[in-house]
Coordinates of C-alpha atoms in Angstrom, one line a residue:
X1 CA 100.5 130.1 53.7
X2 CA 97.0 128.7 53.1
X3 CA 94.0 129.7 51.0
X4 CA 90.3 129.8 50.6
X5 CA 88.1 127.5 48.7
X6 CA 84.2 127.7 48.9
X7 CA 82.4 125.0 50.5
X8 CA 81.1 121.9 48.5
X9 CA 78.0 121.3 50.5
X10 CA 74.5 122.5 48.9
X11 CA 73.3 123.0 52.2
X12 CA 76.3 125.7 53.4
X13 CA 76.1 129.5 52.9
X14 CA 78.5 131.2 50.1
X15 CA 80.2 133.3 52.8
X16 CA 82.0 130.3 54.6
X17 CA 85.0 128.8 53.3
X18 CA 87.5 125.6 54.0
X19 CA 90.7 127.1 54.3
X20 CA 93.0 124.7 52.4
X21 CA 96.6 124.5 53.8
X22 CA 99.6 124.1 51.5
X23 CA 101.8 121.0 51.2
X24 CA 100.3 117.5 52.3
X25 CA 101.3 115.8 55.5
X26 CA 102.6 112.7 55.8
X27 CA 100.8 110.2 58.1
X28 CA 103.6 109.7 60.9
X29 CA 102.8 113.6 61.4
X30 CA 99.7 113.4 62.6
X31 CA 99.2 113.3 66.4
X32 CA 95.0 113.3 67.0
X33 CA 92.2 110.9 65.8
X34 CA 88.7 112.4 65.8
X35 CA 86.1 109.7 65.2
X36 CA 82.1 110.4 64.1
X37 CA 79.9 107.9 63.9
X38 CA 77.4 109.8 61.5
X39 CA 78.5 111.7 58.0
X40 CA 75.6 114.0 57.5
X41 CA 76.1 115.5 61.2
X42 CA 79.1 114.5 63.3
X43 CA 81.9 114.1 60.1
X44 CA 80.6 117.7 59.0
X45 CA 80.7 119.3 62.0
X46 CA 84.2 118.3 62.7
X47 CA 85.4 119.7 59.4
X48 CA 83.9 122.9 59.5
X49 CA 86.0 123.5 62.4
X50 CA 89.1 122.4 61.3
X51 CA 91.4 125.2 60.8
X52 CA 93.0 124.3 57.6
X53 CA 92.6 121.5 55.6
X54 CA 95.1 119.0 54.1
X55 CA 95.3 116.5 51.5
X56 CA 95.2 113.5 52.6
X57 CA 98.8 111.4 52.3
X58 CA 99.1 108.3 50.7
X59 CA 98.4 105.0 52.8
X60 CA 98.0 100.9 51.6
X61 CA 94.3 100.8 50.6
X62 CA 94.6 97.2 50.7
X63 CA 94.8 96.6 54.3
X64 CA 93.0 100.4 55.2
X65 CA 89.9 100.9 53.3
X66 CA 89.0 103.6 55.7
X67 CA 88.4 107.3 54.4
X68 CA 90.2 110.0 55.6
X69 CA 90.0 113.7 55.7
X70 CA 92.7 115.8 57.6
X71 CA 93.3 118.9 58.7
X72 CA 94.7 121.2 61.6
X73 CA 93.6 122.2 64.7
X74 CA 95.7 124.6 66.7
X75 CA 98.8 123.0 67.0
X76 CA 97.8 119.8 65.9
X77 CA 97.6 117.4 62.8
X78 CA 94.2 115.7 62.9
X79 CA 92.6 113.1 60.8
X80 CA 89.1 112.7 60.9
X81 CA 87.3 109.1 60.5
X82 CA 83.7 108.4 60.3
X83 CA 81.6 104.8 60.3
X84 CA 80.3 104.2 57.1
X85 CA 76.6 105.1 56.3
X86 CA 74.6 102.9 58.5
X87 CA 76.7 101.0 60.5
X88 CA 77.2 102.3 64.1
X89 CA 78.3 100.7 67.1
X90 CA 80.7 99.7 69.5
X91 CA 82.2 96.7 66.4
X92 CA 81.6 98.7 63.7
X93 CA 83.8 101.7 65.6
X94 CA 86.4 98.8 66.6
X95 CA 86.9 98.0 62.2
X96 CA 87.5 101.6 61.7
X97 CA 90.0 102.1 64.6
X98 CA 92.0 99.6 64.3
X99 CA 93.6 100.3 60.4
X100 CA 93.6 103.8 61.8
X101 CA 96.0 103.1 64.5
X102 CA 98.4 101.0 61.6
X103 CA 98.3 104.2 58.9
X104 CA 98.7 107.1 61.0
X105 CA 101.1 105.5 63.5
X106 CA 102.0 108.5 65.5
X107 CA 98.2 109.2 67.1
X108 CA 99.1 110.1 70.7
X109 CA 95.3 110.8 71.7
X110 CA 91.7 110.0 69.6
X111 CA 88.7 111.6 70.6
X112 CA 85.1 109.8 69.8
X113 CA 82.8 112.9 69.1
X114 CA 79.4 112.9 68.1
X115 CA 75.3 113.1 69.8
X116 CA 73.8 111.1 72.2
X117 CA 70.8 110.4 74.5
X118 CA 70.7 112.2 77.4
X119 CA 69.8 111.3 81.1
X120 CA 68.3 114.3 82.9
X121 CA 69.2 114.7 86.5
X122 CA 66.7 113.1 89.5
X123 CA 66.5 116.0 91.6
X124 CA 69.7 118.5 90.6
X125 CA 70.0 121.4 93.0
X126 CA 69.6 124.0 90.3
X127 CA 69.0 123.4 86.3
X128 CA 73.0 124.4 85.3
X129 CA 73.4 121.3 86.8
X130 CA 70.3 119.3 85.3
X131 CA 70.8 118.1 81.8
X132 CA 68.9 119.8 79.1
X133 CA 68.7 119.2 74.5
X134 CA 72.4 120.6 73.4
X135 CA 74.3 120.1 76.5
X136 CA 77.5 118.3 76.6
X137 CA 79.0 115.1 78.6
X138 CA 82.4 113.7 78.5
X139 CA 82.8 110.4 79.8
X140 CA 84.9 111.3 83.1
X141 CA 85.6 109.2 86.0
X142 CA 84.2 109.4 89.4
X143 CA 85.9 107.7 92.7
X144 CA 86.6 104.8 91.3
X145 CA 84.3 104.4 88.5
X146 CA 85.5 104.2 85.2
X147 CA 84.4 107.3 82.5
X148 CA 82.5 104.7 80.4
X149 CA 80.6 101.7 80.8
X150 CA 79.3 99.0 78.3
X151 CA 76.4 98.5 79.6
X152 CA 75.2 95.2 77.9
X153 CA 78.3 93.2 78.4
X154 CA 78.6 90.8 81.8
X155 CA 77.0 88.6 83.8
X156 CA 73.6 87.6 85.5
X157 CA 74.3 86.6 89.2
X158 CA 71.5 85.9 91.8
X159 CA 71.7 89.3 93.0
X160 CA 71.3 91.0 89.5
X161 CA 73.3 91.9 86.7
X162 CA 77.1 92.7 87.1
X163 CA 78.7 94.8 84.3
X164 CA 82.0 94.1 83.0
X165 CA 82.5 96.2 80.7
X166 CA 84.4 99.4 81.0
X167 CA 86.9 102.0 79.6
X168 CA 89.5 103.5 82.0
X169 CA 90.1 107.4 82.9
X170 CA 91.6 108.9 79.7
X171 CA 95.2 109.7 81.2
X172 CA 97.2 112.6 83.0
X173 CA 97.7 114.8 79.9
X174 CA 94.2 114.5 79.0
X175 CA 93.0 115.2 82.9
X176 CA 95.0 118.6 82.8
X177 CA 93.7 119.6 79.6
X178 CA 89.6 119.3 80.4
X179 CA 90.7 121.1 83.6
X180 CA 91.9 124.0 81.8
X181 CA 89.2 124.2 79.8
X182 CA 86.8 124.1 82.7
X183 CA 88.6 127.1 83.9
X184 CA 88.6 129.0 80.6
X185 CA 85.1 128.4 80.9
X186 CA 84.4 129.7 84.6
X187 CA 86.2 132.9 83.4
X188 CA 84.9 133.4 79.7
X189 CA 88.0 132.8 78.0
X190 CA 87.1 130.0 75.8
X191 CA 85.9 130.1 71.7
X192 CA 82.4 128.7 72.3
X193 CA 80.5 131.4 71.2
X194 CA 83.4 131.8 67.8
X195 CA 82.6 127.9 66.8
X196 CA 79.3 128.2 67.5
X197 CA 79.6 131.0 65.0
X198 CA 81.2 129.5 62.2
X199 CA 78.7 126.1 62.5
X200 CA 75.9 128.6 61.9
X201 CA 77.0 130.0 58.7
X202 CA 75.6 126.4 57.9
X203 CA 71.8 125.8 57.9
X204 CA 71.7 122.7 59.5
X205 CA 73.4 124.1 62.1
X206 CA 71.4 126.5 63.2
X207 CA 70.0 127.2 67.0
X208 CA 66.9 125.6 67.5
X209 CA 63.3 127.4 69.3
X210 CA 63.9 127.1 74.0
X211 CA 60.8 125.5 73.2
X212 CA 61.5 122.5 71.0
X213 CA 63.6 120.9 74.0
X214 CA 60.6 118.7 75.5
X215 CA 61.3 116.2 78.8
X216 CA 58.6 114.1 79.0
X217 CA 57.7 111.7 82.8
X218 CA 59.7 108.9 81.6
X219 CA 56.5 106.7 82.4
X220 CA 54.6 108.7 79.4
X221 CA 54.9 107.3 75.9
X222 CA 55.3 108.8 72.8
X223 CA 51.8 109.3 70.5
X224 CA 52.3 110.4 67.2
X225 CA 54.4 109.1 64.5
X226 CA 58.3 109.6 64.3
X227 CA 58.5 113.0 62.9
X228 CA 55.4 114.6 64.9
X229 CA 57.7 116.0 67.0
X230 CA 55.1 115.4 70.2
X231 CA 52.5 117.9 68.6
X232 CA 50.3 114.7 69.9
X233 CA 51.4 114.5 73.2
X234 CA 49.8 116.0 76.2
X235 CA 51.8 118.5 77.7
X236 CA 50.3 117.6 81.1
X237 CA 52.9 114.8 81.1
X238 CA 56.2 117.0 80.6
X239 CA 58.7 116.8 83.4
X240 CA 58.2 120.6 85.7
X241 CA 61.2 122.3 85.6
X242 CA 62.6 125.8 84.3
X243 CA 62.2 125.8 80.7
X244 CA 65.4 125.6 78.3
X245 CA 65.4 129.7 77.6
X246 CA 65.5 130.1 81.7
X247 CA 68.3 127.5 81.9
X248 CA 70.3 128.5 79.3
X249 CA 69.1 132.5 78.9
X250 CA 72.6 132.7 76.7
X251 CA 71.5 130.1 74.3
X252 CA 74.6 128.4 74.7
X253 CA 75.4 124.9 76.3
X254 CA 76.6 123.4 79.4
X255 CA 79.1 120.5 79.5
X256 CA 78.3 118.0 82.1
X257 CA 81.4 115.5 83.4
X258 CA 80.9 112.0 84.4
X259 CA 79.7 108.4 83.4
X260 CA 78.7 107.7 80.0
X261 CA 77.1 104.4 79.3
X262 CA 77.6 102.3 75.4
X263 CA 76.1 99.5 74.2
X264 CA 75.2 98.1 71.2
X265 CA 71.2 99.5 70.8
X266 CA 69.5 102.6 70.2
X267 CA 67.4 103.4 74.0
X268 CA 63.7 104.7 73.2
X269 CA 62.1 104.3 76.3
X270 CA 62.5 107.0 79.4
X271 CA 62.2 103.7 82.1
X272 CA 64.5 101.8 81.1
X273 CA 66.7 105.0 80.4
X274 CA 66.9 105.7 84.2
X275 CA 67.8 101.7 84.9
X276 CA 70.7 101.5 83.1
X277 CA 71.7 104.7 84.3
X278 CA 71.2 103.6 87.3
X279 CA 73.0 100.3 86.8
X280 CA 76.4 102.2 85.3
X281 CA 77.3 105.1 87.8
X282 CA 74.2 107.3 87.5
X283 CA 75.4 107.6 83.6
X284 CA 74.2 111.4 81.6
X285 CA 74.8 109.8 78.2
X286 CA 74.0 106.7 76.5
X287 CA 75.8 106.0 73.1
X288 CA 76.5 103.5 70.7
X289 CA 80.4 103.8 69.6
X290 CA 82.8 104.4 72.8
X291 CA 83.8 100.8 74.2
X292 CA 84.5 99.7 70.2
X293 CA 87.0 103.0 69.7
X294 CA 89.0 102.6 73.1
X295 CA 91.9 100.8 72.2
X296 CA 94.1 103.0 74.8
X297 CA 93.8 104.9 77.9
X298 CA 94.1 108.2 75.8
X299 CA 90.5 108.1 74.6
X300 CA 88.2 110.8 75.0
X301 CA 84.5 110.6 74.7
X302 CA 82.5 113.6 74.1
X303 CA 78.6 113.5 73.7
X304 CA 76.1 116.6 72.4
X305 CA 72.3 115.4 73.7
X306 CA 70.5 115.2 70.7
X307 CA 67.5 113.2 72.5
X308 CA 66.4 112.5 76.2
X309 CA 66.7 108.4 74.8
X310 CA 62.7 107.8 75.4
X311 CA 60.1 107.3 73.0
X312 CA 59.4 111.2 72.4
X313 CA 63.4 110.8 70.6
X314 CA 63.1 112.7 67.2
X315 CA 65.9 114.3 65.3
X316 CA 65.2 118.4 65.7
X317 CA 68.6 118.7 67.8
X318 CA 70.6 116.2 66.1
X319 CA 72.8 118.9 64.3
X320 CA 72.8 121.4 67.5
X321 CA 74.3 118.7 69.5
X322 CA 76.6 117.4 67.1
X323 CA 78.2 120.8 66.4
X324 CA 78.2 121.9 70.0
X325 CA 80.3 118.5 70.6
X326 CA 82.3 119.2 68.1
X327 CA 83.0 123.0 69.3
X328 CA 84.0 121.4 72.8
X329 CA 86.5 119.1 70.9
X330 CA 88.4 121.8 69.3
X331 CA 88.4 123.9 72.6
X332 CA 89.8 120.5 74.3
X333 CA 92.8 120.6 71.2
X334 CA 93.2 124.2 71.7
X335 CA 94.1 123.6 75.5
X336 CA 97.0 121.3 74.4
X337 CA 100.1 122.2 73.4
X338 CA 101.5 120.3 70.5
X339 CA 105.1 119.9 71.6
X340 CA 103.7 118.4 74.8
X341 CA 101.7 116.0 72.9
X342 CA 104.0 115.3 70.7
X343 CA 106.1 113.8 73.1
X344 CA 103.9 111.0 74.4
X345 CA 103.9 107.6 73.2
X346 CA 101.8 106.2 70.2
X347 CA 99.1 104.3 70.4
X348 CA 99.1 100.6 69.8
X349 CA 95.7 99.2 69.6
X350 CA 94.9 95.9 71.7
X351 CA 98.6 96.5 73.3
X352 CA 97.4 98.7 76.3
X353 CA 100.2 97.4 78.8
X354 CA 102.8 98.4 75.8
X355 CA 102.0 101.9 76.0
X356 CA 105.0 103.8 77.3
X357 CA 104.6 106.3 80.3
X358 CA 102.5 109.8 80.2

C-alpha cells in the first residue's frame, strides 16, 4: 500500500503528489540505473515519473559518496543518480557510475537520460523524419556502426581523423524492448500523452509556443546576447521548412533512432555541428555524458533536443526535452517485464567480457 505526500518543489502545483511506497528496499533489489546529468531538469523529470517512491537503503558513504533517490517503475526497482551541480561530462559520468555499479550490485540495465543538441536532417523526405526542438534520439546502431560515438577521442592520420571511440549496441533484451515500443507507438498504445500529463502539472514543464523552435542556416551566427532568444536575428536566415505546429500538429514528439555522438564540450556552432555529424555516422544528437556511463553493453542512451547545438542555442526547451526524454524512459521500462530482467546478469563495470549471456 503506498501514500501521498505533496511535492517539495516551489515551482510544482499543489494538485501533484509523490506517491511514497511503504517499506524500503534493499540495494541488491534494485534492477535499473537511470543517470541525469542536470538536477534542476533531467533528476526532476525522472522523479516526477517514478511511480512510487522509496527510501533510500543504507550503503558505505565512505567509498559511495553518490546521492541516491529510488523509486518504482512498472515492474522495476530504479535508482536514480545525477552529476553534481556543474560537472558534466563523459569523466565526471564515469565517477558517478562506477560506485553505482559497487552499491546497488544487481543493476541488470542503466539508462543515461537527459537533453541534447540536435542535428536536423540534410534533405529528409518528409519533416516526421526531419529533426525538430523536443524530439527524441536514442543512440541505436546502424549496419555496423556502433549507437554512440566519442567523437574527440583517436587519431590524426594523413587521410583525416579516425575515431576510436565507441559504445556497442545495447544488447538483445534491450533491442526487443525499443521495438515494442515502436509498435505501441505506430498503433497508439503507449502513455506519452499520460507522462506528458503529469510533467505539466509542473511549470517548468510546460509545452512551449510551435514558434519558439527556430533552425537557423548553420552558416548564420547568432546576434544578440545569450538570453535574446534570436529576437536579433534576421529571420531571412532560418532554415525553409514546415514549421514545428505543421510537423508536429499533435504537439507531441517524435523519437528518432540512430547515432548519437559524445564528447567532452558543449557544440555552439551550426558548421561544425554538421562535420562531426558527418564524421560519426550522420549522428542526430551530440551530448556530453554517454561514453563515461557505458561500463556494459546494457546501456541505453536517450536524448530530448533541447537546442539545434549552434550559436542561436538558448535554454527555452531545456525542460520540454528533458521531460519528453524522460517520458520515453519510462515507456522503455514499461515494455519490460521484470521477471525477464531480473534474470540477466549484473553489471560489472570495466569487466565487459565477464558479463554472463543475455
Amino acid at each position: 500500500m503506498a501514500e501521498s505526500s505533496t511535492f517539495s518543489s516551489t515551482e510544482a502545483s499543489s494538485s501533484f503528489k509523490i506517491v511514497r511506497g511503504h517499506g524500503t528496499p534493499e540495494c541488491t533489489d534494485y534492477n535499473v540505473a537511470w543517470i541525469c546529468a542536470l538536477r534542476d531538469t533531467e533528476l526532476l523529470a525522472a522523479r516526477v515519473l517514478l511511480d512510487e517512491e522509496y527510501t533510500t537503503p543504507p550503503y558505505n558513504t565512505e567509498y559511495d559518496r553518490n546521492t541516491y533517490i529510488c523509486g518504482k517503475i512498472g515492474e522495476h526497482k530504479v535508482v536514480l543518480a545525477c552529476l553534481p551541480s556543474g560537472r558534466s561530462g563523459n569523466v565526471n559520468a564515469g565517477h558517478l557510475t562506477g560506485p553505482l555499479f559497487h552499491t546497488f550490485p544487481n543493476i541488470k540495465i542503466t539508462l543515461l537520460v537527459g537533453i541534447g543538441g540536435g542535428v536536423p536532417r540534410q534533405e529528409p523526405q518528409d519533416s516526421s523524419e526531419d529533426i525538430y526542438l523536443g524530439d527524441v534520439v536514442i543512440g541505436w546502431p546502424g549496419d555496423g556502426t556502433p549507437a554512440v560515438v566519442q567523437y574527440d577521442l583517436g587519431r590524426w592520420k594523413v587521410d583525416g581523423f579516425e575515431h576510436r571511440g565507441s559504445v556497442d549496441q545495447p544488447g538483445w533484451h534491450l533491442t526487443q524492448a525499443l521495438d515494442i515500443v515502436v509498435s505501441d507507438h505506430e498503433v497508439g498504445q503507449t502513455d506519452f500523452p499520460k507522462s506528458i500529463a503529469r510533467l505539466r502539472k509542473i511549470p517548468k514543464f510546460a509545452s512551449r509556443r510551435p514558434d519558439e523552435d527556430k533552425l537557423f542556416e548553420p552558416t548564420y551566427k547568432h546576434e544578440g546576447d545569450y538570453y535574446s532568444r534570436c529576437r536579433d536575428c534576421n529571420p531571412t536566415n532560418l532554415v525553409k521548412r514546415p514549421g514545428r505546429a505543421e510537423a508536429r500538429p499533435d504537439g507531441l514528439f517524435k523519437f528518432h533512432l540512430g547515432t548519437i555522438a559524445s564528447g567532452g564540450a558543449v557544440i555552439q556552432d551550426g558548421e561544425i555541428r554538421d562535420r562531426l555529424s558527418r564524421e560519426c555516422n550522420n549522428a542526430r544528437c551530440l551530448e556530453m555524458e554517454a561514453v563515461g556511463v557505458n561500463d556494459n553493453t546494457r546501456c541505453l542512451v536517450i536524448r530530448g533536443l533541447a537546442d539545434y547545438a549552434d550559436s542561436h542555442k538558448n535554454d527555452v526547451w531545456k525542460y520540454v526535452a528533458a521531460g519528453n526524454a524522460a517520458a520515453f524512459a519510462k515507456e522503455f521500462l514499461l515494455s519490460i517485464k521484470g521477471s525477464g530482467l531480473r534474470e540477466l546478469s549484473g553489471i560489472v563495470p570495466n569487466q565487459r567480457s565477464k558479463l554472463g549471456p543475455e
